[in-house]
Amino acid sequence: MIDNFSIALTHGLLLIAAWRLIHRPDLDVEDPPERDPEPSGFAAGNTQGQWGDDRDA
Protein backbone atom coordinates (compact mmCIF):
# COMPACT_ATOMS: atom_id res chain seq x y z
CA MET A 1 0.00 0.00 0.00
CA ILE A 2 2.81 2.43 0.88
CA ASP A 3 4.63 1.62 -2.38
CA ASN A 4 1.60 2.52 -4.51
CA PHE A 5 1.03 5.70 -2.50
CA SER A 6 4.64 6.86 -2.84
CA ILE A 7 4.67 6.16 -6.59
CA ALA A 8 1.35 7.97 -7.07
CA LEU A 9 2.52 10.93 -4.97
CA THR A 10 5.84 11.38 -6.79
CA HIS A 11 4.25 10.97 -10.23
CA GLY A 12 1.53 13.43 -9.28
CA LEU A 13 4.11 15.97 -8.17
CA LEU A 14 6.05 15.49 -11.41
CA LEU A 15 2.85 16.03 -13.40
CA ILE A 16 2.12 19.26 -11.51
CA ALA A 17 5.68 20.50 -12.10
CA ALA A 18 5.51 19.65 -15.83
CA TRP A 19 2.08 21.29 -16.14
CA ARG A 20 3.35 24.50 -14.53
CA LEU A 21 6.46 24.55 -16.75
CA ILE A 22 4.50 23.98 -19.95
CA HIS A 23 2.05 26.77 -19.25
CA ARG A 24 4.56 29.48 -18.43
CA PRO A 25 3.86 32.66 -20.43
CA ASP A 26 7.52 33.27 -21.29
CA LEU A 27 8.17 29.77 -22.59
CA ASP A 28 7.62 30.56 -26.29
CA VAL A 29 8.88 34.16 -26.32
CA GLU A 30 12.38 34.72 -27.67
CA ASP A 31 14.14 37.75 -29.04
CA PRO A 32 15.49 37.30 -32.55
CA PRO A 33 19.27 36.92 -32.77
CA GLU A 34 21.32 40.01 -33.57
CA ARG A 35 22.78 40.26 -37.04
CA ASP A 36 26.53 39.92 -37.42
CA PRO A 37 28.21 43.19 -38.42
CA GLU A 38 30.32 41.29 -40.94
CA PRO A 39 28.88 37.98 -42.15
CA SER A 40 31.01 34.87 -42.31
CA GLY A 41 30.61 31.45 -43.89
CA PHE A 42 28.09 31.13 -46.70
CA ALA A 43 26.74 34.62 -46.05
CA ALA A 44 30.12 36.24 -46.74
CA GLY A 45 29.41 36.42 -50.48
CA ASN A 46 32.57 34.77 -51.78
CA THR A 47 32.61 35.66 -55.47
CA GLN A 48 35.43 33.30 -56.46
CA GLY A 49 35.25 29.55 -56.76
CA GLN A 50 36.47 27.13 -54.15
CA TRP A 51 40.06 27.20 -55.42
CA GLY A 52 40.22 30.84 -56.42
CA ASP A 53 39.09 30.47 -60.03
CA ASP A 54 35.86 29.71 -61.81
CA ARG A 55 37.20 27.12 -64.27
CA ASP A 56 35.65 23.69 -64.59
CA ALA A 57 38.18 20.89 -64.27
GROMACS .gro file of N, CA and C in nm:
model
  171
    1MET      N    1   0.083  -0.119   0.000
    1MET     CA    2   0.000   0.000   0.000
    1MET      C    3   0.087   0.126   0.000
    2ILE      N    4   0.193   0.127   0.081
    2ILE     CA    5   0.281   0.243   0.088
    2ILE      C    6   0.354   0.262  -0.045
    3ASP      N    7   0.392   0.152  -0.110
    3ASP     CA    8   0.463   0.162  -0.238
    3ASP      C    9   0.376   0.231  -0.342
    4ASN      N   10   0.251   0.190  -0.353
    4ASN     CA   11   0.160   0.252  -0.451
    4ASN      C   12   0.137   0.399  -0.418
    5PHE      N   13   0.123   0.431  -0.291
    5PHE     CA   14   0.103   0.570  -0.250
    5PHE      C   15   0.224   0.655  -0.285
    6SER      N   16   0.344   0.606  -0.257
    6SER     CA   17   0.464   0.686  -0.284
    6SER      C   18   0.484   0.705  -0.435
    7ILE      N   19   0.455   0.603  -0.513
    7ILE     CA   20   0.467   0.616  -0.659
    7ILE      C   21   0.363   0.714  -0.711
    8ALA      N   22   0.240   0.705  -0.663
    8ALA     CA   23   0.135   0.797  -0.707
    8ALA      C   24   0.168   0.940  -0.666
    9LEU      N   25   0.218   0.958  -0.545
    9LEU     CA   26   0.252   1.093  -0.497
    9LEU      C   27   0.363   1.154  -0.581
   10THR      N   28   0.471   1.081  -0.604
   10THR     CA   29   0.584   1.138  -0.679
   10THR      C   30   0.545   1.165  -0.825
   11HIS      N   31   0.468   1.073  -0.885
   11HIS     CA   32   0.425   1.097  -1.023
   11HIS      C   33   0.328   1.214  -1.030
   12GLY      N   34   0.245   1.228  -0.932
   12GLY     CA   35   0.153   1.343  -0.928
   12GLY      C   36   0.229   1.473  -0.916
   13LEU      N   37   0.331   1.476  -0.831
   13LEU     CA   38   0.411   1.597  -0.817
   13LEU      C   39   0.488   1.629  -0.945
   14LEU      N   40   0.537   1.527  -1.012
   14LEU     CA   41   0.605   1.549  -1.141
   14LEU      C   42   0.508   1.603  -1.245
   15LEU      N   43   0.386   1.552  -1.247
   15LEU     CA   44   0.285   1.603  -1.340
   15LEU      C   45   0.252   1.750  -1.313
   16ILE      N   46   0.240   1.786  -1.186
   16ILE     CA   47   0.212   1.926  -1.151
   16ILE      C   48   0.328   2.015  -1.194
   17ALA      N   49   0.451   1.971  -1.171
   17ALA     CA   50   0.568   2.050  -1.210
   17ALA      C   51   0.574   2.066  -1.363
   18ALA      N   52   0.550   1.957  -1.436
   18ALA     CA   53   0.551   1.965  -1.583
   18ALA      C   54   0.439   2.056  -1.633
   19TRP      N   55   0.323   2.046  -1.574
   19TRP     CA   56   0.208   2.129  -1.614
   19TRP      C   57   0.240   2.277  -1.594
   20ARG      N   58   0.302   2.310  -1.481
   20ARG     CA   59   0.335   2.450  -1.453
   20ARG      C   60   0.445   2.500  -1.547
   21LEU      N   61   0.541   2.413  -1.583
   21LEU     CA   62   0.646   2.455  -1.675
   21LEU      C   63   0.594   2.475  -1.816
   22ILE      N   64   0.504   2.389  -1.858
   22ILE     CA   65   0.450   2.398  -1.995
   22ILE      C   66   0.367   2.524  -2.013
   23HIS      N   67   0.297   2.564  -1.912
   23HIS     CA   68   0.205   2.677  -1.925
   23HIS      C   69   0.263   2.809  -1.877
   24ARG      N   70   0.395   2.820  -1.875
   24ARG     CA   71   0.456   2.948  -1.843
   24ARG      C   72   0.437   3.044  -1.958
   25PRO      N   73   0.409   3.171  -1.933
   25PRO     CA   74   0.386   3.266  -2.043
   25PRO      C   75   0.512   3.300  -2.121
   26ASP      N   76   0.630   3.290  -2.059
   26ASP     CA   77   0.752   3.327  -2.129
   26ASP      C   78   0.820   3.209  -2.196
   27LEU      N   79   0.754   3.096  -2.204
   27LEU     CA   80   0.817   2.977  -2.259
   27LEU      C   81   0.843   2.989  -2.410
   28ASP      N   82   0.750   3.049  -2.484
   28ASP     CA   83   0.762   3.056  -2.629
   28ASP      C   84   0.804   3.195  -2.678
   29VAL      N   85   0.851   3.281  -2.592
   29VAL     CA   86   0.888   3.416  -2.632
   29VAL      C   87   1.040   3.424  -2.635
   30GLU      N   88   1.094   3.454  -2.752
   30GLU     CA   89   1.238   3.472  -2.767
   30GLU      C   90   1.264   3.594  -2.852
   31ASP      N   91   1.370   3.665  -2.820
   31ASP     CA   92   1.414   3.775  -2.904
   31ASP      C   93   1.488   3.718  -3.023
   32PRO      N   94   1.473   3.780  -3.141
   32PRO     CA   95   1.549   3.730  -3.255
   32PRO      C   96   1.698   3.755  -3.236
   33PRO      N   97   1.782   3.671  -3.294
   33PRO     CA   98   1.927   3.692  -3.277
   33PRO      C   99   1.972   3.819  -3.348
   34GLU      N  100   2.077   3.880  -3.295
   34GLU     CA  101   2.132   4.001  -3.357
   34GLU      C  102   2.209   3.962  -3.482
   35ARG      N  103   2.205   4.050  -3.580
   35ARG     CA  104   2.278   4.026  -3.704
   35ARG      C  105   2.426   4.051  -3.682
   36ASP      N  106   2.509   3.973  -3.749
   36ASP     CA  107   2.653   3.992  -3.742
   36ASP      C  108   2.690   4.119  -3.818
   37PRO      N  109   2.781   4.199  -3.768
   37PRO     CA  110   2.821   4.319  -3.842
   37PRO      C  111   2.891   4.283  -3.973
   38GLU      N  112   2.966   4.175  -3.973
   38GLU     CA  113   3.032   4.129  -4.094
   38GLU      C  114   3.005   3.979  -4.107
   39PRO      N  115   2.924   3.939  -4.205
   39PRO     CA  116   2.888   3.798  -4.215
   39PRO      C  117   3.007   3.709  -4.246
   40SER      N  118   2.997   3.584  -4.203
   40SER     CA  119   3.101   3.487  -4.231
   40SER      C  120   3.035   3.360  -4.283
   41GLY      N  121   3.115   3.271  -4.337
   41GLY     CA  122   3.061   3.145  -4.389
   41GLY      C  123   2.993   3.166  -4.523
   42PHE      N  124   2.880   3.103  -4.543
   42PHE     CA  125   2.809   3.113  -4.670
   42PHE      C  126   2.755   3.253  -4.694
   43ALA      N  127   2.729   3.328  -4.590
   43ALA     CA  128   2.674   3.462  -4.605
   43ALA      C  129   2.779   3.566  -4.642
   44ALA      N  130   2.906   3.528  -4.647
   44ALA     CA  131   3.012   3.624  -4.674
   44ALA      C  132   3.011   3.672  -4.817
   45GLY      N  133   2.948   3.598  -4.909
   45GLY     CA  134   2.941   3.642  -5.048
   45GLY      C  135   3.070   3.622  -5.123
   46ASN      N  136   3.133   3.508  -5.107
   46ASN     CA  137   3.257   3.477  -5.178
   46ASN      C  138   3.227   3.471  -5.327
   47THR      N  139   3.290   3.558  -5.404
   47THR     CA  140   3.261   3.566  -5.547
   47THR      C  141   3.347   3.471  -5.628
   48GLN      N  142   3.457   3.422  -5.573
   48GLN     CA  143   3.543   3.330  -5.646
   48GLN      C  144   3.503   3.187  -5.616
   49GLY      N  145   3.553   3.096  -5.697
   49GLY     CA  146   3.525   2.955  -5.676
   49GLY      C  147   3.598   2.902  -5.554
   50GLN      N  148   3.588   2.773  -5.532
   50GLN     CA  149   3.647   2.713  -5.415
   50GLN      C  150   3.799   2.726  -5.415
   51TRP      N  151   3.861   2.718  -5.533
   51TRP     CA  152   4.006   2.720  -5.542
   51TRP      C  153   4.059   2.853  -5.595
   52GLY      N  154   3.977   2.954  -5.600
   52GLY     CA  155   4.022   3.084  -5.642
   52GLY      C  156   3.997   3.113  -5.788
   53ASP      N  157   3.943   3.019  -5.863
   53ASP     CA  158   3.909   3.047  -6.003
   53ASP      C  159   3.775   2.981  -6.036
   54ASP      N  160   3.718   3.022  -6.145
   54ASP     CA  161   3.586   2.971  -6.181
   54ASP      C  162   3.591   2.871  -6.297
   55ARG      N  163   3.706   2.809  -6.317
   55ARG     CA  164   3.720   2.712  -6.427
   55ARG      C  165   3.666   2.577  -6.386
   56ASP      N  166   3.607   2.508  -6.481
   56ASP     CA  167   3.565   2.369  -6.459
   56ASP      C  168   3.684   2.280  -6.490
   57ALA      N  169   3.704   2.178  -6.407
   57ALA     CA  170   3.818   2.089  -6.427
   57ALA      C  171   3.782   1.976  -6.519
   0.00000   0.00000   0.00000
